[in-house]
Amino acid sequence: MSDDGKGAPSVADQPAVHEPSNSWIDPTERKWFGFSIVLLVAFAITVGVAGFALGFQVPGSEARVNPNTVADEPPFNEPGLRELAPGEYEVYMLAKQFLYEPNLITVPEGSRVTFFVTATDVQHGFKLQDTNVNMQIVPGQVSRLTAEFDEPGTYPFICHEFCGLGHAAMFGNLVVEPAAEGE
């Protein structure tokens, strides 16, 4: 040990101090970390575009009902289409093994339809093709979603939740008729 005359060791005798570096993360881990961040940003952008630009909705729980008596109480005792105003409709639907009531709905082009759907027996699904309507139908809960129909045509709806052996027969159609000339 060298002495500078004051009794203190020289700089050359002191242990080396390691400066921190980025070497504490393996290069492969760094790449996966970066990839994960890019993926999270892509998912956030996708959800934002779907929610704001494409109008995707989350089904709302409109009300709680007794699944044993809902078919005997208004408005589900007479399921079907109701016109609220020109171009504004509500549909009350019952999902039961293995059918929807009603299974045929007809509205004019340019209609805005709010669907109220509940089940009387088991869990069902309700998917209206080519729209943003896709709901889980739970006994005791009324699910609600709204869609606008600007294109005439037939929009099939299906049960997308396995509800028993007759599940494949659980479907129907929403028919959008062209607007009459002069409207």
PDB file of N, CA, C and O in Angstrom, residues 90-123:
ATOM      1  N   GLU A  90     -88.460  -0.655 -29.998  1.00  0.00           N
ATOM      2  CA  GLU A  90     -87.972  -1.522 -28.933  1.00  0.00           C
ATOM      3  C   GLU A  90     -88.443  -2.937 -29.243  1.00  0.00           C
ATOM      4  O   GLU A  90     -89.551  -3.124 -29.742  1.00  0.00           O
ATOM      5  N   VAL A  91     -87.585  -3.915 -28.942  1.00  0.00           N
ATOM      6  CA  VAL A  91     -87.952  -5.321 -29.104  1.00  0.00           C
ATOM      7  C   VAL A  91     -87.768  -5.995 -27.758  1.00  0.00           C
ATOM      8  O   VAL A  91     -86.682  -5.916 -27.169  1.00  0.00           O
ATOM      9  N   TYR A  92     -88.815  -6.620 -27.263  1.00  0.00           N
ATOM     10  CA  TYR A  92     -88.735  -7.411 -26.040  1.00  0.00           C
ATOM     11  C   TYR A  92     -88.710  -8.869 -26.461  1.00  0.00           C
ATOM     12  O   TYR A  92     -89.614  -9.342 -27.147  1.00  0.00           O
ATOM     13  N   MET A  93     -87.634  -9.565 -26.047  1.00  0.00           N
ATOM     14  CA  MET A  93     -87.443 -10.954 -26.472  1.00  0.00           C
ATOM     15  C   MET A  93     -87.219 -11.861 -25.273  1.00  0.00           C
ATOM     16  O   MET A  93     -86.555 -11.481 -24.309  1.00  0.00           O
ATOM     17  N   LEU A  94     -87.772 -13.079 -25.392  1.00  0.00           N
ATOM     18  CA  LEU A  94     -87.541 -14.138 -24.412  1.00  0.00           C
ATOM     19  C   LEU A  94     -86.696 -15.217 -25.063  1.00  0.00           C
ATOM     20  O   LEU A  94     -86.995 -15.657 -26.168  1.00  0.00           O
ATOM     21  N   ALA A  95     -85.659 -15.630 -24.366  1.00  0.00           N
ATOM     22  CA  ALA A  95     -84.849 -16.750 -24.820  1.00  0.00           C
ATOM     23  C   ALA A  95     -85.212 -17.942 -23.945  1.00  0.00           C
ATOM     24  O   ALA A  95     -85.130 -17.872 -22.724  1.00  0.00           O
ATOM     25  N   LYS A  96     -85.680 -19.024 -24.599  1.00  0.00           N
ATOM     26  CA  LYS A  96     -86.036 -20.252 -23.900  1.00  0.00           C
ATOM     27  C   LYS A  96     -85.450 -21.407 -24.671  1.00  0.00           C
ATOM     28  O   LYS A  96     -85.261 -21.315 -25.873  1.00  0.00           O
ATOM     29  N   GLN A  97     -85.238 -22.506 -23.969  1.00  0.00           N
ATOM     30  CA  GLN A  97     -84.777 -23.680 -24.707  1.00  0.00           C
ATOM     31  C   GLN A  97     -85.884 -24.055 -25.672  1.00  0.00           C
ATOM     32  O   GLN A  97     -86.983 -24.331 -25.239  1.00  0.00           O
ATOM     33  N   PHE A  98     -85.769 -24.100 -26.858  1.00  0.00           N
ATOM     34  CA  PHE A  98     -84.697 -23.796 -27.772  1.00  0.00           C
ATOM     35  C   PHE A  98     -85.226 -22.843 -28.818  1.00  0.00           C
ATOM     36  O   PHE A  98     -85.210 -23.134 -29.988  1.00  0.00           O
ATOM     37  N   LEU A  99     -85.681 -21.703 -28.371  1.00  0.00           N
ATOM     38  CA  LEU A  99     -86.222 -20.719 -29.298  1.00  0.00           C
ATOM     39  C   LEU A  99     -86.139 -19.322 -28.717  1.00  0.00           C
ATOM     40  O   LEU A  99     -85.970 -19.138 -27.526  1.00  0.00           O
ATOM     41  N   TYR A 100     -86.250 -18.371 -29.636  1.00  0.00           N
ATOM     42  CA  TYR A 100     -86.417 -16.975 -29.258  1.00  0.00           C
ATOM     43  C   TYR A 100     -87.862 -16.612 -29.539  1.00  0.00           C
ATOM     44  O   TYR A 100     -88.430 -17.018 -30.549  1.00  0.00           O
ATOM     45  N   GLU A 101     -88.457 -15.836 -28.651  1.00  0.00           N
ATOM     46  CA  GLU A 101     -89.777 -15.274 -28.918  1.00  0.00           C
ATOM     47  C   GLU A 101     -89.619 -13.769 -28.981  1.00  0.00           C
ATOM     48  O   GLU A 101     -89.220 -13.179 -27.976  1.00  0.00           O
ATOM     49  N   PRO A 102     -89.885 -13.106 -30.074  1.00  0.00           N
ATOM     50  CA  PRO A 102     -90.206 -13.619 -31.404  1.00  0.00           C
ATOM     51  C   PRO A 102     -88.922 -14.050 -32.117  1.00  0.00           C
ATOM     52  O   PRO A 102     -87.831 -13.630 -31.760  1.00  0.00           O
ATOM     53  N   ASN A 103     -89.104 -14.874 -33.134  1.00  0.00           N
ATOM     54  CA  ASN A 103     -87.929 -15.282 -33.915  1.00  0.00           C
ATOM     55  C   ASN A 103     -87.906 -14.624 -35.293  1.00  0.00           C
ATOM     56  O   ASN A 103     -87.027 -14.901 -36.090  1.00  0.00           O
ATOM     57  N   LEU A 104     -88.872 -13.744 -35.565  1.00  0.00           N
ATOM     58  CA  LEU A 104     -88.884 -12.943 -36.791  1.00  0.00           C
ATOM     59  C   LEU A 104     -89.291 -11.525 -36.435  1.00  0.00           C
ATOM     60  O   LEU A 104     -90.358 -11.297 -35.855  1.00  0.00           O
ATOM     61  N   ILE A 105     -88.441 -10.573 -36.776  1.00  0.00           N
ATOM     62  CA  ILE A 105     -88.678  -9.157 -36.500  1.00  0.00           C
ATOM     63  C   ILE A 105     -88.507  -8.411 -37.813  1.00  0.00           C
ATOM     64  O   ILE A 105     -87.546  -8.640 -38.540  1.00  0.00           O
ATOM     65  N   THR A 106     -89.430  -7.503 -38.129  1.00  0.00           N
ATOM     66  CA  THR A 106     -89.365  -6.734 -39.368  1.00  0.00           C
ATOM     67  C   THR A 106     -89.426  -5.245 -39.035  1.00  0.00           C
ATOM     68  O   THR A 106     -90.350  -4.808 -38.334  1.00  0.00           O
ATOM     69  N   VAL A 107     -88.436  -4.498 -39.538  1.00  0.00           N
ATOM     70  CA  VAL A 107     -88.386  -3.047 -39.329  1.00  0.00           C
ATOM     71  C   VAL A 107     -88.047  -2.373 -40.659  1.00  0.00           C
ATOM     72  O   VAL A 107     -87.451  -2.992 -41.538  1.00  0.00           O
ATOM     73  N   PRO A 108     -88.414  -1.100 -40.814  1.00  0.00           N
ATOM     74  CA  PRO A 108     -88.038  -0.385 -42.046  1.00  0.00           C
ATOM     75  C   PRO A 108     -86.589   0.089 -41.994  1.00  0.00           C
ATOM     76  O   PRO A 108     -86.003   0.250 -40.933  1.00  0.00           O
ATOM     77  N   GLU A 109     -86.043   0.310 -43.171  1.00  0.00           N
ATOM     78  CA  GLU A 109     -84.686   0.843 -43.310  1.00  0.00           C
ATOM     79  C   GLU A 109     -84.576   2.166 -42.553  1.00  0.00           C
ATOM     80  O   GLU A 109     -85.498   2.968 -42.540  1.00  0.00           O
ATOM     81  N   GLY A 110     -83.433   2.384 -41.928  1.00  0.00           N
ATOM     82  CA  GLY A 110     -83.220   3.615 -41.177  1.00  0.00           C
ATOM     83  C   GLY A 110     -83.717   3.547 -39.740  1.00  0.00           C
ATOM     84  O   GLY A 110     -83.742   4.564 -39.045  1.00  0.00           O
ATOM     85  N   SER A 111     -84.081   2.375 -39.277  1.00  0.00           N
ATOM     86  CA  SER A 111     -84.620   2.226 -37.927  1.00  0.00           C
ATOM     87  C   SER A 111     -83.520   2.137 -36.885  1.00  0.00           C
ATOM     88  O   SER A 111     -82.427   1.645 -37.140  1.00  0.00           O
ATOM     89  N   ARG A 112     -83.861   2.599 -35.712  1.00  0.00           N
ATOM     90  CA  ARG A 112     -83.010   2.437 -34.529  1.00  0.00           C
ATOM     91  C   ARG A 112     -83.786   1.514 -33.590  1.00  0.00           C
ATOM     92  O   ARG A 112     -84.893   1.843 -33.167  1.00  0.00           O
ATOM     93  N   VAL A 113     -83.173   0.364 -33.274  1.00  0.00           N
ATOM     94  CA  VAL A 113     -83.868  -0.663 -32.491  1.00  0.00           C
ATOM     95  C   VAL A 113     -83.094  -0.944 -31.209  1.00  0.00           C
ATOM     96  O   VAL A 113     -81.891  -1.195 -31.241  1.00  0.00           O
ATOM     97  N   THR A 114     -83.807  -0.904 -30.082  1.00  0.00           N
ATOM     98  CA  THR A 114     -83.230  -1.279 -28.799  1.00  0.00           C
ATOM     99  C   THR A 114     -83.772  -2.650 -28.432  1.00  0.00           C
ATOM    100  O   THR A 114     -84.985  -2.866 -28.410  1.00  0.00           O
ATOM    101  N   PHE A 115     -82.860  -3.583 -28.168  1.00  0.00           N
ATOM    102  CA  PHE A 115     -83.218  -4.961 -27.830  1.00  0.00           C
ATOM    103  C   PHE A 115     -83.191  -5.125 -26.316  1.00  0.00           C
ATOM    104  O   PHE A 115     -82.211  -4.779 -25.659  1.00  0.00           O
ATOM    105  N   PHE A 116     -84.269  -5.676 -25.763  1.00  0.00           N
ATOM    106  CA  PHE A 116     -84.348  -6.062 -24.359  1.00  0.00           C
ATOM    107  C   PHE A 116     -84.552  -7.568 -24.359  1.00  0.00           C
ATOM    108  O   PHE A 116     -85.583  -8.055 -24.836  1.00  0.00           O
ATOM    109  N   VAL A 117     -83.582  -8.308 -23.844  1.00  0.00           N
ATOM    110  CA  VAL A 117     -83.626  -9.772 -23.927  1.00  0.00           C
ATOM    111  C   VAL A 117     -83.379 -10.366 -22.553  1.00  0.00           C
ATOM    112  O   VAL A 117     -82.493  -9.925 -21.813  1.00  0.00           O
ATOM    113  N   THR A 118     -84.172 -11.384 -22.203  1.00  0.00           N
ATOM    114  CA  THR A 118     -83.965 -12.127 -20.970  1.00  0.00           C
ATOM    115  C   THR A 118     -84.218 -13.598 -21.223  1.00  0.00           C
ATOM    116  O   THR A 118     -84.765 -13.973 -22.265  1.00  0.00           O
ATOM    117  N   ALA A 119     -83.815 -14.425 -20.280  1.00  0.00           N
ATOM    118  CA  ALA A 119     -83.982 -15.878 -20.403  1.00  0.00           C
ATOM    119  C   ALA A 119     -84.870 -16.380 -19.270  1.00  0.00           C
ATOM    120  O   ALA A 119     -84.900 -15.805 -18.179  1.00  0.00           O
ATOM    121  N   THR A 120     -85.567 -17.467 -19.548  1.00  0.00           N
ATOM    122  CA  THR A 120     -86.439 -18.053 -18.540  1.00  0.00           C
ATOM    123  C   THR A 120     -85.875 -19.331 -17.929  1.00  0.00           C
ATOM    124  O   THR A 120     -86.408 -19.819 -16.950  1.00  0.00           O
ATOM    125  N   ASP A 121     -84.817 -19.896 -18.528  1.00  0.00           N
ATOM    126  CA  ASP A 121     -84.365 -21.206 -18.066  1.00  0.00           C
ATOM    127  C   ASP A 121     -82.865 -21.281 -17.807  1.00  0.00           C
ATOM    128  O   ASP A 121     -82.443 -21.404 -16.676  1.00  0.00           O
ATOM    129  N   VAL A 122     -82.054 -21.226 -18.845  1.00  0.00           N
ATOM    130  CA  VAL A 122     -80.606 -21.344 -18.700  1.00  0.00           C
ATOM    131  C   VAL A 122     -79.942 -20.147 -19.379  1.00  0.00           C
ATOM    132  O   VAL A 122     -80.594 -19.339 -20.016  1.00  0.00           O
ATOM    133  N   GLN A 123     -78.630 -20.077 -19.271  1.00  0.00           N
ATOM    134  CA  GLN A 123     -77.877 -19.002 -19.909  1.00  0.00           C
ATOM    135  C   GLN A 123     -77.881 -19.195 -21.424  1.00  0.00           C
ATOM    136  O   GLN A 123     -77.666 -20.294 -21.921  1.00  0.00           O
TER     137      GLN A 123
END
